[in-house]
Amino acid sequence: DKVLTEFAEYFLVDRFELWWRDLSGQTTTRTYCWTKEEIDRTPSSFKLSEIPWMAGQVANNKILHVADTSKLPAEAIYERKLTEYIDSKAFAVFPLRIKEGEERIGSGRVAMSESTRDWTEQELKELNLAFSVIATAEARMRTKAELQSRERFHALVAEVSTDLLNESLDNSSLTVALRKFSMHFGIDSLACWWLSENRESISRTAAWRKDENNPEYSTFQVASVPYYRSLVLAGEVVAVADINSLPAEAKGEREMSMAGGVTATLLVPLSLTAERDFVGFGSAMMFGETREWPEQDIEDLQLAFNVIAIAESRMRNQVALQTRERFRSMLANISTSLLEAELKEIGNHSIAVCHVFVF
């Protein structure tokens, strides 16, 4: 923020902004901004499809500069409306790259709100250098934050694994573990689903929701979600950033998600062995907003779900063992009771015979 202020004052601009592209490359989000305006009416995020002319100009890593926004070309329909709305008289957009020749990671933007401005070649070169310095600093800061996040995640995995090993396992233990992972990733809901032996139905066995309205255990037929079924059973990850973007053949999945208020979902196969014998899947869901699923998040969630799945498998084995032990105990008690009853009956008969011989 301090650097943006210094650059803005040096270049005598009314706005100095940093915009970062998301992983899909379809959306750009403002990460930092300095403005002399008291009220900021500029949207904080754009889909590049909403600003096609501008997106097309900067796609090839070229600097875009407009001295007078009232003279924007006819094809810049949305951009003209936007500049009128935010009262921008002139602007320049610069590609953000860490190194020359690398793919653009975002954009830097300066704007004038009170007057037009002819951008000189020297100003454009200096502004481009200034944004490169800022982009490098932010990338380094993001890398540091990502490393810290990785450390926190691995510490969380160790903590959850230890808890699940030391505790007497039950469904509440799994719910607590899912809650911890949900809070780490900022996800509204996590759940584990297990396939039946014939793989025709699937049951939600453990779940946690941010609104604390934890869903009941439920079962449905796998055939009702054919699009998801074919992918999950093949061991593929299903990452849906926006439920509305599901293909036409996923009509049932889209309707089911919309009925439940789900706006983004991620499904990862659950496997207990290296042979990829899938027993079900883990689901991550968002309610009310879309969400991109970066590869690192997918890998981490796969690990988190496997930790839960292994614990749940151990719990199931313990329950099965306890059930068998109860049955064996019951069988032994019944056998003993029947034997004692038979011996008692034999004893009574012998006493009666003795009485006959005595008399």
mmCIF file of C-alpha atoms in Angstrom:
data_model
loop_
_atom_site.group_PDB
_atom_site.id
_atom_site.type_symbol
_atom_site.label_atom_id
_atom_site.label_comp_id
_atom_site.label_asym_id
_atom_site.label_seq_id
_atom_site.Cartn_x
_atom_site.Cartn_y
_atom_site.Cartn_z
ATOM 1 C CA ASP A 1 0.000 0.000 0.000
ATOM 2 C CA LYS A 2 2.825 2.371 0.859
ATOM 3 C CA VAL A 3 4.599 1.668 -2.437
ATOM 4 C CA LEU A 4 1.421 2.235 -4.459
ATOM 5 C CA THR A 5 0.935 5.573 -2.743
ATOM 6 C CA GLU A 6 4.502 6.650 -3.501
ATOM 7 C CA PHE A 7 4.255 5.632 -7.160
ATOM 8 C CA ALA A 8 0.847 7.308 -7.542
ATOM 9 C CA GLU A 9 2.200 10.567 -6.149
ATOM 10 C CA TYR A 10 5.311 10.353 -8.315
ATOM 11 C CA PHE A 11 3.383 9.745 -11.549
ATOM 12 C CA LEU A 12 0.579 12.162 -10.591
ATOM 13 C CA VAL A 13 -2.235 9.686 -11.290
ATOM 14 C CA ASP A 14 -5.608 9.447 -9.557
ATOM 15 C CA ARG A 15 -5.655 5.643 -9.333
ATOM 16 C CA PHE A 16 -2.925 3.033 -9.062
ATOM 17 C CA GLU A 17 -4.149 -0.581 -9.067
ATOM 18 C CA LEU A 18 -2.898 -4.147 -9.107
ATOM 19 C CA TRP A 19 -5.059 -6.880 -10.672
ATOM 20 C CA TRP A 20 -4.316 -10.616 -10.379
ATOM 21 C CA ARG A 21 -5.638 -13.328 -12.673
ATOM 22 C CA ASP A 22 -7.197 -16.450 -11.165
ATOM 23 C CA LEU A 23 -5.895 -19.910 -11.999
ATOM 24 C CA SER A 24 -8.440 -20.433 -14.763
ATOM 25 C CA GLY A 25 -7.329 -17.246 -16.462
ATOM 26 C CA GLN A 26 -10.977 -16.217 -16.834
ATOM 27 C CA THR A 27 -11.276 -13.749 -13.961
ATOM 28 C CA THR A 28 -9.166 -10.856 -12.733
ATOM 29 C CA THR A 29 -9.355 -9.565 -9.167
ATOM 30 C CA ARG A 30 -8.041 -6.317 -7.721
ATOM 31 C CA THR A 31 -5.536 -7.128 -4.980
ATOM 32 C CA TYR A 32 -4.249 -3.622 -4.157
ATOM 33 C CA CYS A 33 -5.461 -0.137 -4.956
ATOM 34 C CA TRP A 34 -4.607 3.447 -4.162
ATOM 35 C CA THR A 35 -7.132 6.125 -5.108
ATOM 36 C CA LYS A 36 -7.572 9.787 -4.312
ATOM 37 C CA GLU A 37 -11.343 9.384 -4.639
ATOM 38 C CA GLU A 38 -13.397 9.167 -1.443
ATOM 39 C CA ILE A 39 -15.887 6.741 -2.997
ATOM 40 C CA ASP A 40 -14.501 3.831 -4.990
ATOM 41 C CA ARG A 41 -17.042 2.658 -7.563
ATOM 42 C CA THR A 42 -14.712 0.327 -9.475
ATOM 43 C CA PRO A 43 -15.771 -3.339 -9.202
ATOM 44 C CA SER A 44 -13.219 -5.483 -7.356
ATOM 45 C CA SER A 45 -13.433 -8.388 -9.810
ATOM 46 C CA PHE A 46 -14.096 -8.879 -13.509
ATOM 47 C CA LYS A 47 -14.707 -11.824 -15.756
ATOM 48 C CA LEU A 48 -12.541 -11.217 -18.795
ATOM 49 C CA SER A 49 -15.548 -12.040 -20.957
ATOM 50 C CA GLU A 50 -17.171 -8.878 -19.537
ATOM 51 C CA ILE A 51 -14.382 -6.661 -20.879
ATOM 52 C CA PRO A 52 -13.603 -8.353 -24.224
ATOM 53 C CA TRP A 53 -11.987 -5.403 -25.965
ATOM 54 C CA MET A 54 -9.602 -4.614 -23.111
ATOM 55 C CA ALA A 55 -8.893 -8.316 -22.474
ATOM 56 C CA GLY A 56 -8.041 -8.804 -26.122
ATOM 57 C CA GLN A 57 -5.665 -5.826 -26.109
ATOM 58 C CA VAL A 58 -3.633 -6.998 -23.107
ATOM 59 C CA ALA A 59 -3.743 -10.724 -23.945
ATOM 60 C CA ASN A 60 -0.534 -10.446 -25.972
ATOM 61 C CA ASN A 61 1.388 -8.769 -23.139
ATOM 62 C CA LYS A 62 1.101 -5.350 -24.737
ATOM 63 C CA ILE A 63 0.666 -2.061 -22.909
ATOM 64 C CA LEU A 64 -2.768 -0.513 -23.481
ATOM 65 C CA HIS A 65 -3.014 3.270 -23.019
ATOM 66 C CA VAL A 66 -6.018 5.482 -23.651
ATOM 67 C CA ALA A 67 -5.564 9.257 -23.510
ATOM 68 C CA ASP A 68 -9.283 10.081 -23.692
ATOM 69 C CA THR A 69 -11.942 7.500 -22.787
ATOM 70 C CA SER A 70 -14.590 9.406 -24.715
ATOM 71 C CA LYS A 71 -12.739 8.324 -27.855
ATOM 72 C CA LEU A 72 -12.740 4.588 -27.180
ATOM 73 C CA PRO A 73 -13.432 2.529 -30.319
ATOM 74 C CA ALA A 74 -16.982 1.431 -31.111
ATOM 75 C CA GLU A 75 -16.262 -2.216 -30.200
ATOM 76 C CA ALA A 76 -15.332 -1.205 -26.623
ATOM 77 C CA ILE A 77 -18.993 -1.079 -25.639
ATOM 78 C CA TYR A 78 -18.740 -2.345 -22.069
ATOM 79 C CA GLU A 79 -15.444 -0.564 -21.415
ATOM 80 C CA ARG A 80 -17.030 2.763 -22.434
ATOM 81 C CA LYS A 81 -19.948 2.204 -20.050
ATOM 82 C CA LEU A 82 -17.560 1.239 -17.276
ATOM 83 C CA THR A 83 -15.321 4.285 -17.660
ATOM 84 C CA GLU A 84 -18.392 6.520 -17.642
ATOM 85 C CA TYR A 85 -19.688 4.823 -14.493
ATOM 86 C CA ILE A 86 -16.410 5.101 -12.576
ATOM 87 C CA ASP A 87 -15.711 8.537 -14.083
ATOM 88 C CA SER A 88 -12.396 7.626 -15.691
ATOM 89 C CA LYS A 89 -11.080 10.117 -18.226
ATOM 90 C CA ALA A 90 -7.839 8.299 -19.184
ATOM 91 C CA PHE A 91 -6.092 5.055 -18.251
ATOM 92 C CA ALA A 92 -3.210 2.730 -19.039
ATOM 93 C CA VAL A 93 -3.002 -1.025 -18.456
ATOM 94 C CA PHE A 94 0.274 -2.931 -18.105
ATOM 95 C CA PRO A 95 0.886 -6.702 -18.188
ATOM 96 C CA LEU A 96 2.275 -8.112 -14.938
ATOM 97 C CA ARG A 97 5.065 -10.647 -15.385
ATOM 98 C CA ILE A 98 7.711 -11.873 -12.965
ATOM 99 C CA LYS A 99 10.246 -12.300 -15.765
ATOM 100 C CA GLU A 100 10.362 -11.143 -19.350
ATOM 101 C CA GLY A 101 8.771 -13.680 -21.658
ATOM 102 C CA GLU A 102 6.798 -15.409 -18.904
ATOM 103 C CA GLU A 103 3.028 -15.697 -19.003
ATOM 104 C CA ARG A 104 1.107 -12.718 -17.705
ATOM 105 C CA ILE A 105 -0.080 -13.168 -14.106
ATOM 106 C CA GLY A 106 -2.210 -10.056 -13.963
ATOM 107 C CA SER A 107 -2.355 -6.391 -14.848
ATOM 108 C CA GLY A 108 -1.347 -3.040 -13.454
ATOM 109 C CA ARG A 109 -3.627 -0.093 -14.100
ATOM 110 C CA VAL A 110 -3.357 3.670 -13.645
ATOM 111 C CA ALA A 111 -6.187 6.076 -14.338
ATOM 112 C CA MET A 112 -7.115 9.743 -14.363
ATOM 113 C CA SER A 113 -10.524 10.780 -13.071
ATOM 114 C CA GLU A 114 -10.398 14.545 -13.437
ATOM 115 C CA SER A 115 -8.747 15.077 -16.822
ATOM 116 C CA THR A 116 -7.534 13.346 -19.960
ATOM 117 C CA ARG A 117 -3.840 12.590 -20.297
ATOM 118 C CA ASP A 118 -1.416 11.928 -23.098
ATOM 119 C CA TRP A 119 0.846 9.141 -21.892
ATOM 120 C CA THR A 120 4.429 9.710 -23.004
ATOM 121 C CA GLU A 121 6.712 6.836 -23.978
ATOM 122 C CA GLN A 122 8.974 7.615 -21.026
ATOM 123 C CA GLU A 123 6.033 7.516 -18.584
ATOM 124 C CA LEU A 124 4.839 4.206 -19.990
ATOM 125 C CA LYS A 125 8.325 2.680 -19.660
ATOM 126 C CA GLU A 126 8.671 3.887 -16.071
ATOM 127 C CA LEU A 127 5.187 2.750 -15.137
ATOM 128 C CA ASN A 128 5.853 -0.656 -16.669
ATOM 129 C CA LEU A 129 9.047 -0.944 -14.592
ATOM 130 C CA ALA A 130 7.190 0.175 -11.452
ATOM 131 C CA PHE A 131 4.528 -2.501 -11.931
ATOM 132 C CA SER A 132 7.203 -5.140 -12.536
ATOM 133 C CA VAL A 133 8.786 -4.257 -9.179
ATOM 134 C CA ILE A 134 5.416 -4.490 -7.436
ATOM 135 C CA ALA A 135 4.473 -7.730 -9.196
ATOM 136 C CA THR A 136 7.741 -9.363 -8.146
ATOM 137 C CA ALA A 137 7.219 -8.262 -4.547
ATOM 138 C CA GLU A 138 3.642 -9.541 -4.460
ATOM 139 C CA ALA A 139 4.650 -12.843 -6.061
ATOM 140 C CA ARG A 140 7.369 -13.265 -3.418
ATOM 141 C CA MET A 141 4.858 -12.431 -0.695
ATOM 142 C CA ARG A 142 2.394 -14.955 -2.147
ATOM 143 C CA THR A 143 5.112 -17.616 -2.309
ATOM 144 C CA LYS A 144 5.940 -17.003 1.350
ATOM 145 C CA ALA A 145 2.252 -17.154 2.271
ATOM 146 C CA GLU A 146 1.868 -20.387 0.304
ATOM 147 C CA LEU A 147 4.839 -21.960 2.110
ATOM 148 C CA GLN A 148 3.354 -20.964 5.455
ATOM 149 C CA SER A 149 0.021 -22.408 4.360
ATOM 150 C CA ARG A 150 1.740 -25.660 3.380
ATOM 151 C CA GLU A 151 3.373 -25.861 6.799
ATOM 152 C CA ARG A 152 0.038 -25.232 8.529
ATOM 153 C CA PHE A 153 -1.641 -27.907 6.424
ATOM 154 C CA HIS A 154 0.976 -30.570 7.138
ATOM 155 C CA ALA A 155 0.818 -29.715 10.843
ATOM 156 C CA LEU A 156 -2.978 -30.063 10.663
ATOM 157 C CA VAL A 157 -2.723 -33.466 8.954
ATOM 158 C CA ALA A 158 -0.369 -34.646 11.716
ATOM 159 C CA GLU A 159 -2.696 -33.279 14.403
ATOM 160 C CA VAL A 160 -5.821 -34.882 12.937
ATOM 161 C CA SER A 161 -4.056 -38.195 12.318
ATOM 162 C CA THR A 162 -2.796 -38.289 15.906
ATOM 163 C CA ASP A 163 -6.243 -37.451 17.277
ATOM 164 C CA LEU A 164 -7.879 -40.176 15.217
ATOM 165 C CA LEU A 165 -5.275 -42.695 16.387
ATOM 166 C CA ASN A 166 -5.511 -41.811 20.064
ATOM 167 C CA GLU A 167 -9.243 -41.287 20.389
ATOM 168 C CA SER A 168 -11.934 -43.896 20.764
ATOM 169 C CA LEU A 169 -13.302 -43.552 17.250
ATOM 170 C CA ASP A 170 -16.916 -42.693 16.541
ATOM 171 C CA ASN A 171 -18.800 -40.503 14.067
ATOM 172 C CA SER A 172 -18.262 -37.382 16.186
ATOM 173 C CA SER A 173 -14.472 -37.876 15.865
ATOM 174 C CA LEU A 174 -14.786 -37.858 12.072
ATOM 175 C CA THR A 175 -17.019 -34.774 12.175
ATOM 176 C CA VAL A 176 -14.435 -32.873 14.243
ATOM 177 C CA ALA A 177 -11.701 -33.851 11.763
ATOM 178 C CA LEU A 178 -13.808 -32.708 8.805
ATOM 179 C CA ARG A 179 -14.513 -29.407 10.566
ATOM 180 C CA LYS A 180 -10.790 -28.745 11.053
ATOM 181 C CA PHE A 181 -10.039 -29.405 7.396
ATOM 182 C CA SER A 182 -13.014 -27.273 6.283
ATOM 183 C CA MET A 183 -11.830 -24.328 8.343
ATOM 184 C CA HIS A 184 -8.311 -24.630 6.916
ATOM 185 C CA PHE A 185 -9.476 -24.580 3.296
ATOM 186 C CA GLY A 186 -12.338 -22.124 3.806
ATOM 187 C CA ILE A 187 -14.872 -24.622 2.474
ATOM 188 C CA ASP A 188 -18.538 -24.609 3.498
ATOM 189 C CA SER A 189 -18.961 -28.373 3.702
ATOM 190 C CA LEU A 190 -16.941 -31.595 3.627
ATOM 191 C CA ALA A 191 -18.400 -35.102 3.572
ATOM 192 C CA CYS A 192 -17.406 -38.719 3.032
ATOM 193 C CA TRP A 193 -19.513 -41.038 0.883
ATOM 194 C CA TRP A 194 -19.120 -44.834 0.782
ATOM 195 C CA LEU A 195 -20.247 -47.136 -2.000
ATOM 196 C CA SER A 196 -22.305 -50.226 -1.248
ATOM 197 C CA GLU A 197 -20.741 -53.614 -1.988
ATOM 198 C CA ASN A 198 -22.633 -53.878 -5.281
ATOM 199 C CA ARG A 199 -21.713 -50.240 -6.081
ATOM 200 C CA GLU A 200 -25.326 -49.425 -6.880
ATOM 201 C CA SER A 201 -25.908 -47.054 -3.959
ATOM 202 C CA ILE A 202 -23.811 -44.594 -1.993
ATOM 203 C CA SER A 203 -24.187 -43.388 1.596
ATOM 204 C CA ARG A 204 -23.006 -40.242 3.348
ATOM 205 C CA THR A 205 -21.253 -41.548 6.450
ATOM 206 C CA ALA A 206 -19.596 -38.423 7.893
ATOM 207 C CA ALA A 207 -20.192 -34.749 7.200
ATOM 208 C CA TRP A 208 -19.677 -31.211 8.458
ATOM 209 C CA ARG A 209 -21.248 -27.934 7.341
ATOM 210 C CA LYS A 210 -20.196 -24.402 8.130
ATOM 211 C CA ASP A 211 -23.700 -23.401 9.157
ATOM 212 C CA GLU A 212 -23.568 -26.228 11.757
ATOM 213 C CA ASN A 213 -26.685 -27.686 10.205
ATOM 214 C CA ASN A 214 -24.898 -30.983 9.758
ATOM 215 C CA PRO A 215 -26.792 -33.169 7.295
ATOM 216 C CA GLU A 216 -28.217 -36.513 8.327
ATOM 217 C CA TYR A 217 -26.749 -39.682 6.905
ATOM 218 C CA SER A 218 -28.396 -40.394 3.608
ATOM 219 C CA THR A 219 -28.299 -42.931 0.816
ATOM 220 C CA PHE A 220 -29.139 -42.576 -2.860
ATOM 221 C CA GLN A 221 -28.772 -44.606 -5.997
ATOM 222 C CA VAL A 222 -25.575 -44.026 -7.958
ATOM 223 C CA ALA A 223 -27.580 -44.272 -11.181
ATOM 224 C CA SER A 224 -29.253 -40.956 -10.279
ATOM 225 C CA VAL A 225 -25.937 -39.124 -10.869
ATOM 226 C CA PRO A 226 -24.594 -40.806 -14.025
ATOM 227 C CA TYR A 227 -22.222 -37.991 -14.956
ATOM 228 C CA TYR A 228 -20.474 -37.984 -11.570
ATOM 229 C CA ARG A 229 -20.652 -41.793 -11.342
ATOM 230 C CA SER A 230 -18.704 -42.465 -14.518
ATOM 231 C CA LEU A 231 -15.924 -40.089 -13.487
ATOM 232 C CA VAL A 232 -15.599 -41.042 -9.814
ATOM 233 C CA LEU A 233 -15.693 -44.797 -10.427
ATOM 234 C CA ALA A 234 -12.950 -44.306 -13.002
ATOM 235 C CA GLY A 235 -10.844 -42.676 -10.274
ATOM 236 C CA GLU A 236 -11.076 -39.166 -11.706
ATOM 237 C CA VAL A 237 -11.431 -35.952 -9.742
ATOM 238 C CA VAL A 238 -14.553 -33.905 -10.480
ATOM 239 C CA ALA A 239 -13.893 -30.184 -9.978
ATOM 240 C CA VAL A 240 -16.813 -27.856 -10.660
ATOM 241 C CA ALA A 241 -16.066 -24.179 -10.013
ATOM 242 C CA ASP A 242 -19.592 -23.120 -10.958
ATOM 243 C CA ILE A 243 -22.540 -25.514 -10.918
ATOM 244 C CA ASN A 244 -24.096 -23.554 -13.785
ATOM 245 C CA SER A 245 -21.135 -24.558 -15.967
ATOM 246 C CA LEU A 246 -21.925 -28.297 -15.771
ATOM 247 C CA PRO A 247 -22.438 -29.836 -19.234
ATOM 248 C CA ALA A 248 -25.883 -30.679 -20.581
ATOM 249 C CA GLU A 249 -25.471 -34.392 -19.779
ATOM 250 C CA ALA A 250 -25.136 -33.484 -16.080
ATOM 251 C CA LYS A 251 -28.702 -32.208 -15.842
ATOM 252 C CA GLY A 252 -29.551 -34.407 -12.838
ATOM 253 C CA GLU A 253 -26.424 -33.355 -10.960
ATOM 254 C CA ARG A 254 -27.086 -29.677 -11.664
ATOM 255 C CA GLU A 255 -30.706 -29.902 -10.486
ATOM 256 C CA MET A 256 -29.714 -31.797 -7.345
ATOM 257 C CA SER A 257 -26.998 -29.262 -6.527
ATOM 258 C CA MET A 258 -29.215 -26.249 -7.128
ATOM 259 C CA ALA A 259 -31.957 -27.757 -4.957
ATOM 260 C CA GLY A 260 -29.432 -28.032 -2.122
ATOM 261 C CA GLY A 261 -28.018 -24.545 -2.656
ATOM 262 C CA VAL A 262 -24.647 -25.897 -3.860
ATOM 263 C CA THR A 263 -22.782 -23.441 -6.090
ATOM 264 C CA ALA A 264 -19.404 -25.219 -6.451
ATOM 265 C CA THR A 265 -18.291 -28.760 -5.726
ATOM 266 C CA LEU A 266 -15.271 -31.016 -5.721
ATOM 267 C CA LEU A 267 -15.399 -34.825 -5.676
ATOM 268 C CA VAL A 268 -12.258 -36.869 -5.044
ATOM 269 C CA PRO A 269 -12.165 -40.694 -5.097
ATOM 270 C CA LEU A 270 -11.469 -42.485 -1.803
ATOM 271 C CA SER A 271 -9.029 -45.370 -1.935
ATOM 272 C CA LEU A 272 -7.656 -47.369 0.991
ATOM 273 C CA THR A 273 -4.963 -49.160 -0.995
ATOM 274 C CA ALA A 274 -2.371 -48.387 -3.633
ATOM 275 C CA GLU A 275 -4.331 -50.571 -6.078
ATOM 276 C CA ARG A 276 -6.855 -47.719 -6.530
ATOM 277 C CA ASP A 277 -9.752 -49.819 -5.310
ATOM 278 C CA PHE A 278 -12.193 -46.973 -4.794
ATOM 279 C CA VAL A 279 -14.589 -47.284 -1.854
ATOM 280 C CA GLY A 280 -16.368 -43.982 -2.372
ATOM 281 C CA PHE A 281 -15.563 -40.299 -2.651
ATOM 282 C CA GLY A 282 -15.026 -37.184 -0.580
ATOM 283 C CA SER A 283 -17.053 -34.097 -1.403
ATOM 284 C CA ALA A 284 -16.237 -30.439 -0.842
ATOM 285 C CA MET A 285 -19.034 -27.948 -1.417
ATOM 286 C CA MET A 286 -19.662 -24.221 -1.442
ATOM 287 C CA PHE A 287 -23.033 -22.577 -0.849
ATOM 288 C CA GLY A 288 -23.778 -19.141 -2.260
ATOM 289 C CA GLU A 289 -20.547 -18.477 -4.176
ATOM 290 C CA THR A 290 -18.430 -20.105 -6.842
ATOM 291 C CA ARG A 291 -14.902 -21.367 -6.195
ATOM 292 C CA GLU A 292 -11.909 -22.359 -8.260
ATOM 293 C CA TRP A 293 -10.192 -25.609 -7.254
ATOM 294 C CA PRO A 294 -6.394 -25.204 -7.667
ATOM 295 C CA GLU A 295 -4.339 -28.347 -8.190
ATOM 296 C CA GLN A 296 -2.642 -27.900 -4.818
ATOM 297 C CA ASP A 297 -5.991 -27.704 -3.018
ATOM 298 C CA ILE A 298 -7.158 -30.839 -4.821
ATOM 299 C CA GLU A 299 -4.027 -32.752 -3.816
ATOM 300 C CA ASP A 300 -4.319 -31.576 -0.216
ATOM 301 C CA LEU A 301 -8.010 -32.422 -0.006
ATOM 302 C CA GLN A 302 -7.269 -35.863 -1.465
ATOM 303 C CA LEU A 303 -4.824 -36.425 1.388
ATOM 304 C CA ALA A 304 -7.275 -35.065 3.968
ATOM 305 C CA PHE A 305 -10.080 -37.324 2.753
ATOM 306 C CA ASN A 306 -7.789 -40.351 2.728
ATOM 307 C CA VAL A 307 -6.879 -39.663 6.374
ATOM 308 C CA ILE A 308 -10.596 -39.609 7.203
ATOM 309 C CA ALA A 309 -11.345 -42.673 5.057
ATOM 310 C CA ILE A 310 -8.612 -44.752 6.698
ATOM 311 C CA ALA A 311 -9.881 -43.753 10.151
ATOM 312 C CA GLU A 312 -13.456 -44.573 9.153
ATOM 313 C CA SER A 313 -12.358 -47.932 7.733
ATOM 314 C CA ARG A 314 -10.610 -48.702 11.032
ATOM 315 C CA MET A 315 -13.754 -47.681 12.921
ATOM 316 C CA ARG A 316 -15.870 -49.951 10.715
ATOM 317 C CA ASN A 317 -13.477 -52.843 11.349
ATOM 318 C CA GLN A 318 -13.635 -52.203 15.090
ATOM 319 C CA VAL A 319 -17.429 -52.162 15.013
ATOM 320 C CA ALA A 320 -17.471 -55.384 12.971
ATOM 321 C CA LEU A 321 -15.035 -57.000 15.407
ATOM 322 C CA GLN A 322 -17.068 -55.897 18.400
ATOM 323 C CA THR A 323 -20.216 -57.235 16.724
ATOM 324 C CA ARG A 324 -18.555 -60.604 16.134
ATOM 325 C CA GLU A 325 -17.275 -60.685 19.721
ATOM 326 C CA ARG A 326 -20.761 -59.921 21.051
ATOM 327 C CA PHE A 327 -22.192 -62.693 18.899
ATOM 328 C CA ARG A 328 -19.575 -65.173 20.059
ATOM 329 C CA SER A 329 -20.167 -64.176 23.680
ATOM 330 C CA MET A 330 -23.920 -64.512 23.212
ATOM 331 C CA LEU A 331 -23.445 -67.895 21.513
ATOM 332 C CA ALA A 332 -21.225 -69.116 24.367
ATOM 333 C CA ASN A 333 -23.738 -67.929 26.983
ATOM 334 C CA ILE A 334 -26.638 -69.606 25.183
ATOM 335 C CA SER A 335 -24.650 -72.834 24.772
ATOM 336 C CA THR A 336 -23.739 -72.806 28.469
ATOM 337 C CA SER A 337 -27.343 -72.100 29.466
ATOM 338 C CA LEU A 338 -28.652 -74.895 27.271
ATOM 339 C CA LEU A 339 -26.037 -77.302 28.631
ATOM 340 C CA GLU A 340 -26.822 -76.366 32.216
ATOM 341 C CA ALA A 341 -30.534 -76.786 31.556
ATOM 342 C CA GLU A 342 -29.936 -80.214 30.018
ATOM 343 C CA LEU A 343 -27.773 -81.337 32.952
ATOM 344 C CA LYS A 344 -30.347 -80.066 35.371
ATOM 345 C CA GLU A 345 -33.050 -82.036 33.574
ATOM 346 C CA ILE A 346 -30.870 -85.191 33.667
ATOM 347 C CA GLY A 347 -30.248 -84.649 37.381
ATOM 348 C CA ASN A 348 -33.961 -84.378 38.165
ATOM 349 C CA HIS A 349 -34.655 -87.571 36.242
ATOM 350 C CA SER A 350 -31.948 -89.480 38.230
ATOM 351 C CA ILE A 351 -33.443 -88.358 41.559
ATOM 352 C CA ALA A 352 -36.855 -89.582 40.445
ATOM 353 C CA VAL A 353 -35.412 -93.012 39.530
ATOM 354 C CA CYS A 354 -33.705 -93.262 42.916
ATOM 355 C CA HIS A 355 -36.988 -92.535 44.649
ATOM 356 C CA VAL A 356 -38.628 -95.397 42.718
ATOM 357 C CA PHE A 357 -35.943 -97.910 43.762
ATOM 358 C CA VAL A 358 -36.041 -96.747 47.407
ATOM 359 C CA PHE A 359 -39.711 -97.291 47.713
#
